[in-house]
XYZ file of C-alpha atoms in Angstrom:
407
model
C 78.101 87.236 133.672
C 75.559 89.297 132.320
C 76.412 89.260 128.256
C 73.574 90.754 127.186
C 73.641 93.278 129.962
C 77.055 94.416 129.401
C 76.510 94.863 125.714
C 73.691 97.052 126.634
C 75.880 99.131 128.866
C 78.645 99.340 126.358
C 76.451 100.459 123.535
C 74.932 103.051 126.049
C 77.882 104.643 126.624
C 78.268 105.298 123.058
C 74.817 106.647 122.846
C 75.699 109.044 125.816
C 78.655 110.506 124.174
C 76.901 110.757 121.089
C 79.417 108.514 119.232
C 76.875 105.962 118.039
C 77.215 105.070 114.700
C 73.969 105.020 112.227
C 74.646 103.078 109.062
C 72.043 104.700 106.558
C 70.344 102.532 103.828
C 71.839 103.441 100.039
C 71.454 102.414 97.160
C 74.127 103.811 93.875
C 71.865 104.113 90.933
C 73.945 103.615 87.618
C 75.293 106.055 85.584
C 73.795 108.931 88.262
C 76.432 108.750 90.624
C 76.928 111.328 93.685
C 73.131 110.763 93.274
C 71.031 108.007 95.571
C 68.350 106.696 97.177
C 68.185 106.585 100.603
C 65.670 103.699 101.863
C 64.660 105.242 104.921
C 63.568 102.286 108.071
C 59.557 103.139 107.074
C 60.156 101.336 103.443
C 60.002 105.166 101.982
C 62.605 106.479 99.914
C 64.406 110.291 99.428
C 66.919 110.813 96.958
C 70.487 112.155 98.049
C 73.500 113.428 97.062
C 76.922 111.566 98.644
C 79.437 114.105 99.495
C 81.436 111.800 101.786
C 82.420 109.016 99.517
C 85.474 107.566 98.377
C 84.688 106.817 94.912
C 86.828 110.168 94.312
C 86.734 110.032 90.416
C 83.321 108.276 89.774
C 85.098 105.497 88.656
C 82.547 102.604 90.366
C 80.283 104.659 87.381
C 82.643 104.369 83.952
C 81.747 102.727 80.870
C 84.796 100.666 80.442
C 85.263 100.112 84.434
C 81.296 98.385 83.707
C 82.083 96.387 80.717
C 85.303 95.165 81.743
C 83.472 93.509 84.656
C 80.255 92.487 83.041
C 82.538 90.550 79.761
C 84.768 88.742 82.862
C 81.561 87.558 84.477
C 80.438 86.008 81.592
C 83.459 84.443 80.712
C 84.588 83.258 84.039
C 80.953 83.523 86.276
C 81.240 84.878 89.916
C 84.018 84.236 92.667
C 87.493 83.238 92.200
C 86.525 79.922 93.599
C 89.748 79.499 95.907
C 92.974 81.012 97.463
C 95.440 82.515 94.943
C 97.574 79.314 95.915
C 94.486 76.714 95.277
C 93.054 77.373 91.907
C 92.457 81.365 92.670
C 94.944 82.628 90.290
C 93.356 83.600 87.265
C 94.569 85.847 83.865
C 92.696 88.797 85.230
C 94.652 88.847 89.011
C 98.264 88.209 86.810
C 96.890 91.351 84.713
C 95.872 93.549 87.713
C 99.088 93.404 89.152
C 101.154 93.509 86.045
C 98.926 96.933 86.000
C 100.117 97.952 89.567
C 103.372 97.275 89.253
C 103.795 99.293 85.824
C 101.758 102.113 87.568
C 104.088 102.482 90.300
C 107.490 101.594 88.272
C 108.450 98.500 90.586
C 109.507 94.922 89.972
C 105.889 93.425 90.807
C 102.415 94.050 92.616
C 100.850 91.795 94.976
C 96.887 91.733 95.632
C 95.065 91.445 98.891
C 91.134 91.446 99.055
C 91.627 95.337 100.858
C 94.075 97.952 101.430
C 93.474 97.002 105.460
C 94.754 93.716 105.008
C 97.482 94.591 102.558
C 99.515 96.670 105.266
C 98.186 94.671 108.022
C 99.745 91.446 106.145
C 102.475 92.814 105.113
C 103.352 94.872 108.353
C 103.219 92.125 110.470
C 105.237 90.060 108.055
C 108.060 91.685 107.407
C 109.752 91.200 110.901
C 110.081 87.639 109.775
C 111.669 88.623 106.857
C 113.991 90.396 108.787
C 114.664 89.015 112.067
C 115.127 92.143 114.881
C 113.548 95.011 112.317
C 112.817 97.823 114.134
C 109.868 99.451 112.203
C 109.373 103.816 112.361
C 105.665 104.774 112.335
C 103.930 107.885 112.127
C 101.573 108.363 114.838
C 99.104 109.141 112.521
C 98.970 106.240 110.838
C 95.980 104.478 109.640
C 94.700 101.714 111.550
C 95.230 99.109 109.435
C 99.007 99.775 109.820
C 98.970 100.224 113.376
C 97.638 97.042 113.588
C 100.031 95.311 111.460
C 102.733 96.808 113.409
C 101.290 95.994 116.605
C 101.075 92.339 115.434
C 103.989 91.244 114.331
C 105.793 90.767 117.336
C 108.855 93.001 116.748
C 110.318 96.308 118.015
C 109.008 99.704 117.012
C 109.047 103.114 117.778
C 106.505 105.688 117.431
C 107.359 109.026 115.907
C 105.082 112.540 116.098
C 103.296 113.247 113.077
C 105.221 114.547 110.100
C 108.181 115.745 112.501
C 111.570 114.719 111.294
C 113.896 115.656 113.853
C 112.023 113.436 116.480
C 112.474 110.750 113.559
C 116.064 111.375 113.294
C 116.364 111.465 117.208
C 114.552 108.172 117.204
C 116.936 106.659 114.378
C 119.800 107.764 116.218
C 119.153 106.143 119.346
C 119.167 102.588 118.141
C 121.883 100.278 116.906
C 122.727 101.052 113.492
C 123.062 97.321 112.689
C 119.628 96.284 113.011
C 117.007 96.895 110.034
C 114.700 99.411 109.776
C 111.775 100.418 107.748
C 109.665 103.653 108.026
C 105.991 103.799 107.800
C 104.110 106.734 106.510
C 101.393 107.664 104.464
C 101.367 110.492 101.898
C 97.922 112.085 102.349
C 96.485 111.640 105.687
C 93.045 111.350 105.819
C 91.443 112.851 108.501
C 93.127 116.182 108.180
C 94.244 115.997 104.716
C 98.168 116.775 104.753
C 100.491 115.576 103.074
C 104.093 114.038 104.451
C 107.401 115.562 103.790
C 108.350 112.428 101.594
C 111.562 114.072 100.441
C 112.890 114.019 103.887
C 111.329 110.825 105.428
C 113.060 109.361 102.042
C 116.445 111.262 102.723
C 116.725 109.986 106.132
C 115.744 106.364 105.463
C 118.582 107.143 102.851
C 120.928 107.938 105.680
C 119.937 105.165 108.190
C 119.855 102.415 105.467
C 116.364 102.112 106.385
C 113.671 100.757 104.477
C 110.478 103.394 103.049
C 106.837 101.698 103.442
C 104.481 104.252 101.715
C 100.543 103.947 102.037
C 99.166 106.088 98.805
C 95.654 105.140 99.456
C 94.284 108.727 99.608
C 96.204 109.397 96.282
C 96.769 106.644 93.879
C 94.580 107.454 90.707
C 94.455 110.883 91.409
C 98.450 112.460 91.765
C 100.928 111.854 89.864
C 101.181 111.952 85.885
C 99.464 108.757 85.310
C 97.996 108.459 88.650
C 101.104 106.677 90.183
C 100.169 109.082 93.428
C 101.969 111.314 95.349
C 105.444 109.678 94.800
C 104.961 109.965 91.447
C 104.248 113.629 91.336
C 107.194 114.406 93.327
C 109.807 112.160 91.699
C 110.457 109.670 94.287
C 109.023 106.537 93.130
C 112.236 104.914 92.950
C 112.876 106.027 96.773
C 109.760 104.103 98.104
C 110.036 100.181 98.702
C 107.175 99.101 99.412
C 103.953 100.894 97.994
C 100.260 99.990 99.532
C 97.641 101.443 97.397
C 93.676 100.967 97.212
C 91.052 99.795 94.727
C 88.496 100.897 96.207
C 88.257 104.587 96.380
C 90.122 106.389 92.861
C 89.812 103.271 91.010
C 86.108 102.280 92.071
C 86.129 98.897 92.654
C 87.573 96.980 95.539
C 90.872 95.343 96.786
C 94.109 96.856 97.873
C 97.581 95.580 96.794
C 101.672 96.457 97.224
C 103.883 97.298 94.932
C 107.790 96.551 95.378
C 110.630 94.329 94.196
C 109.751 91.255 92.482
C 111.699 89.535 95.642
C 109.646 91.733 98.251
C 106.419 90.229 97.067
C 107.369 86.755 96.111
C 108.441 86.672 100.428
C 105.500 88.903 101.448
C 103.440 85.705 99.206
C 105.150 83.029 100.486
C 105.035 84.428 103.918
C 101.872 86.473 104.686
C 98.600 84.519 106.618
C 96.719 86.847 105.244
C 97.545 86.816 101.608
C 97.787 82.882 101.979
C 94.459 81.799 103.507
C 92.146 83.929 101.679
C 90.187 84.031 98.751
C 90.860 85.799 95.744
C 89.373 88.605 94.410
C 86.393 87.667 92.187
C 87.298 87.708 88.082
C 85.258 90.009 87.410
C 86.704 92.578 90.353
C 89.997 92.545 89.148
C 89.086 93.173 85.296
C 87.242 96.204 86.336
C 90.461 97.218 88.294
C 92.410 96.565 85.883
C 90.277 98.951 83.107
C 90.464 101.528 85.731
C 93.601 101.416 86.251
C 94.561 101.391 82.490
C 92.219 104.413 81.893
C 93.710 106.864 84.705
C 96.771 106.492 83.306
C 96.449 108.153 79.964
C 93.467 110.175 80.983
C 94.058 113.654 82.421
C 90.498 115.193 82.904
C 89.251 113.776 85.727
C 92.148 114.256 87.509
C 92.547 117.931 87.009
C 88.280 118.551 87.516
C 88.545 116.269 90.389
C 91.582 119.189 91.979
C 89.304 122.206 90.935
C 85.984 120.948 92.143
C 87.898 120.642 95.717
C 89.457 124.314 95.863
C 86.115 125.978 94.299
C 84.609 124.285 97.474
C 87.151 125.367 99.994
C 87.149 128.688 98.400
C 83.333 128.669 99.048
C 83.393 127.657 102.768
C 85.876 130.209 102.769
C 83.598 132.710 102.201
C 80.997 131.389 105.137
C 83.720 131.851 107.340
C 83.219 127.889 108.480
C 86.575 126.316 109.916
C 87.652 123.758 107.687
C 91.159 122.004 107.288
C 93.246 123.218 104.154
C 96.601 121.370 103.374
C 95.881 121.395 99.567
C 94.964 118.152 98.850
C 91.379 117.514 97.927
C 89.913 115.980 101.078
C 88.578 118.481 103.242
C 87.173 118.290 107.059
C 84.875 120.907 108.476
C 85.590 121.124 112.247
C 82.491 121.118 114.419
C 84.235 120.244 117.697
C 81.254 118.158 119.376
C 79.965 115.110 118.670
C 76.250 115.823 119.208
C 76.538 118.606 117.004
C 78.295 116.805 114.469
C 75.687 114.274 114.080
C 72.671 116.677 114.730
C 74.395 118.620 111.121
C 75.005 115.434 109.286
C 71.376 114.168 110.232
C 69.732 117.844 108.912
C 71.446 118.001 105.907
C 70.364 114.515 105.244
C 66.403 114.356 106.479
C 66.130 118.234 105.164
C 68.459 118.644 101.951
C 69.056 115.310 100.666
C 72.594 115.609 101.528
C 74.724 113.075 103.028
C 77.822 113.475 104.849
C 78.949 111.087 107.758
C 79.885 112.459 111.262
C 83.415 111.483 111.825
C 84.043 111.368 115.710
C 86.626 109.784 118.263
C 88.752 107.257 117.895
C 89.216 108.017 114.017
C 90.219 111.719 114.990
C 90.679 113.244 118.750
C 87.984 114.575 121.129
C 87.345 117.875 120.367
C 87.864 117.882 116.280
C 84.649 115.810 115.582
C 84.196 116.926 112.002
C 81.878 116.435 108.626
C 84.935 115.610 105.939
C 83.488 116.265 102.336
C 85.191 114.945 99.014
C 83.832 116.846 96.069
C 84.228 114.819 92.962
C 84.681 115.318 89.201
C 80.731 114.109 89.016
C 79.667 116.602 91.249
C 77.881 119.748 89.540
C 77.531 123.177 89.990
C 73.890 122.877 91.215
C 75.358 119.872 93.714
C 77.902 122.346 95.480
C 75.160 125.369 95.543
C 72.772 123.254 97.457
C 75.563 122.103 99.979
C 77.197 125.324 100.531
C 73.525 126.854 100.895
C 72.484 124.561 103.287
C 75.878 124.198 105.233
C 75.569 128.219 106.201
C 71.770 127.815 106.924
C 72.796 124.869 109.540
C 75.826 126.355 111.122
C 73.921 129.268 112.049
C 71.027 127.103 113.254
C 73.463 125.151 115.452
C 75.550 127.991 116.635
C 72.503 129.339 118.290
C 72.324 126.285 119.781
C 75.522 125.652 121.289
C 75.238 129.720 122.514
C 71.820 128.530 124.780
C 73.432 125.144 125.733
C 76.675 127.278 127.065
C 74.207 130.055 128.770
């Protein structure tokens, strides 16, 4: 065979459809964040804004987020220097997750180096926990759980997106011995929405079924202390298992669960990939751990974070552009064509200094390609004038366009 031919061929196609993905060159400056500098392939740089990131609270930018890393690396140096089993376990991984599991009022919290690799280990783990469990996913679902569903060798059943009577239908159908667990997420985010928790957590209630909840889209940012969106509606206590993030609210990196002190002593003892990998470094979980600490009492950012995202929707309102509105603070604008996707994200970045990624198929169907923007706490007035400026400048430039392609 041809290897290097057929890699040609299958990066082509990508190319055709306009689906090819361009990494851009970034680099954060300190204490400046949504600004950057964008380190262009000619060794020439042009600052930018980032209007597509997930550091939703600029918390990779806070004081105590900083020096709670910078005093762990100089008491402890780099890496963890093994698996949490071999020598990996240090005081500031016991005080992360003593963080965690106080956060989200459970037993205990167990880290993984991502929130990919916490539901994929713990997805694919549980059916050995529970010999025959039948596990309920949302089709929407992100990947990461899909994955760990797909994996772990047992039955499942896939239910349409935030519809509970073709849950209940599904429920219904199978052998009310056998265990069960629901998967869902609380804010999906592609589109945005939120789940009807109450109900998934009502029927699970009814079937004796298990609730897996991924709050990775809203841990830091809902909820009274940041606990999410199971915290702002009550139901903590009604989720088992909770899979959170790091890496976007919080700033930093790593993903975790938080359930029973039993549920993550087996998903420990049990999980490949919690086992075989290295810990997070030191200085990693300290700053997690500030961050953490700090969203809990602190209110601000939270409530900015909310108004900064309906003062944008209310201004894309007004340029008539077709965005996605479910209330929570991510929010797509629907181009509907990959070319044109990418030919928007590429002018706002060579001719405003803006960046926004094109998001195209497989993360959301043919047909919705879409720019999703997360306005931030850190983002000023000045920021959302030049991107709602220069948003209704290129939609009109590439409306004309798609009008003489169509002719």
């Amino acid at each position: 065979m041809d290897f290097s031919g057929q890699l040609d061929l299958a990066l082509e196609r990508l190319h055709q459809e306009g689906r090819y993905r361009t990494f851009i060159d970034i680099e954060r400056r300190r204490g400046h964040f949504p600004h950057a500098v964008w380190r262009k392939a000619d060794g020439s740089e042009q600052p930018v804004t980032v209007w597509c990131g997930n550091d939703y609270l600029g918390m990779g930018q806070h004081p105590e987020v900083l020096q709670a890393m910078h005093d762990a690396i100089d008491a402890t140096g780099a890496g963890s220097g093994g698996t949490r089993n071999i020598s990996g376990t240090t005081v500031y991984h016991n005080k992360l997750e003593a963080e965690l599991a106080d956060l989200h009022g459970k037993e205990a919290a167990l880290l993984f180096t991502s929130a990919y690799i916490a539901n994929d280990a713990t997805l694919s783990t549980l059916p050995k926990l529970f010999p025959g469990l039948i596990i309920y996913s949302d089709e929407l679902n992100h990947a990461s759980m899909i994955e760990g569903v797909r994996r772990n060798g047992g039955a499942k059943r896939i239910f349409r997106h935030n519809d509970i009577d073709h849950l209940r239908s599904l429920l219904q159908a199978d052998d009310p011995s056998v265990p069960k667990l629901i998967a869902f997420e609380s804010i999906y985010s592609m589109d945005g929405d939120f789940c009807p928790m109450q109900d998934l957590c009502d029927l699970a209630e009814e079937f004796g079924a298990l609730t897996y909840l991924d709050e990775v889209h809203a841990v830091g940012m809902y909820g009274h202390r940041g606990g999410g969106v199971a915290e702002q509606n009550g139901l903590m206590k009604k989720i088992d298992i909770i899979n959170g993030t790091l890496a976007k609210a919080f700033g930093v990196m790593g993903g975790y669960i938080a359930a029973s002190d039993k549920m993550c002593d087996a998903i420990r003892s049990y999980a490949p990939g919690f086992i075989f990998t290295t810990s997070l470094p030191p200085a990693v979980a300290a700053g997690a751990a500030a961050s953490v600490a700090f969203l809990k009492t602190d209110q601000t950012l939270r409530a900015k974070h909310q108004n900064q995202a309906r003062t944008l929707k209310m201004r894309l309102k007004a340029l008539g552009l077709p965005f996605i509105d479910h209330g929570s603070h991510i929010i797509p604008v629907i181009v509907g064509d990959p070319v044109h996707t990418k030919d928007i994200s590429d002018m706002l970045l060579s001719n405003h200094g803006i960046y926004v990624q094109p998001i195209n198929f497989p993360t959301v169907p043919r047909g919705t390609e879409r720019l999703r923007f997360t306005p931030s706490p850190v983002h000023g007035a000045s920021e959302m004038d030049r991107l709602v400026a220069a948003m209704d400048q290129l939609w009109s430039h590439c409306a004309l366009n798609r009008a003489d392609l169509s002719a």
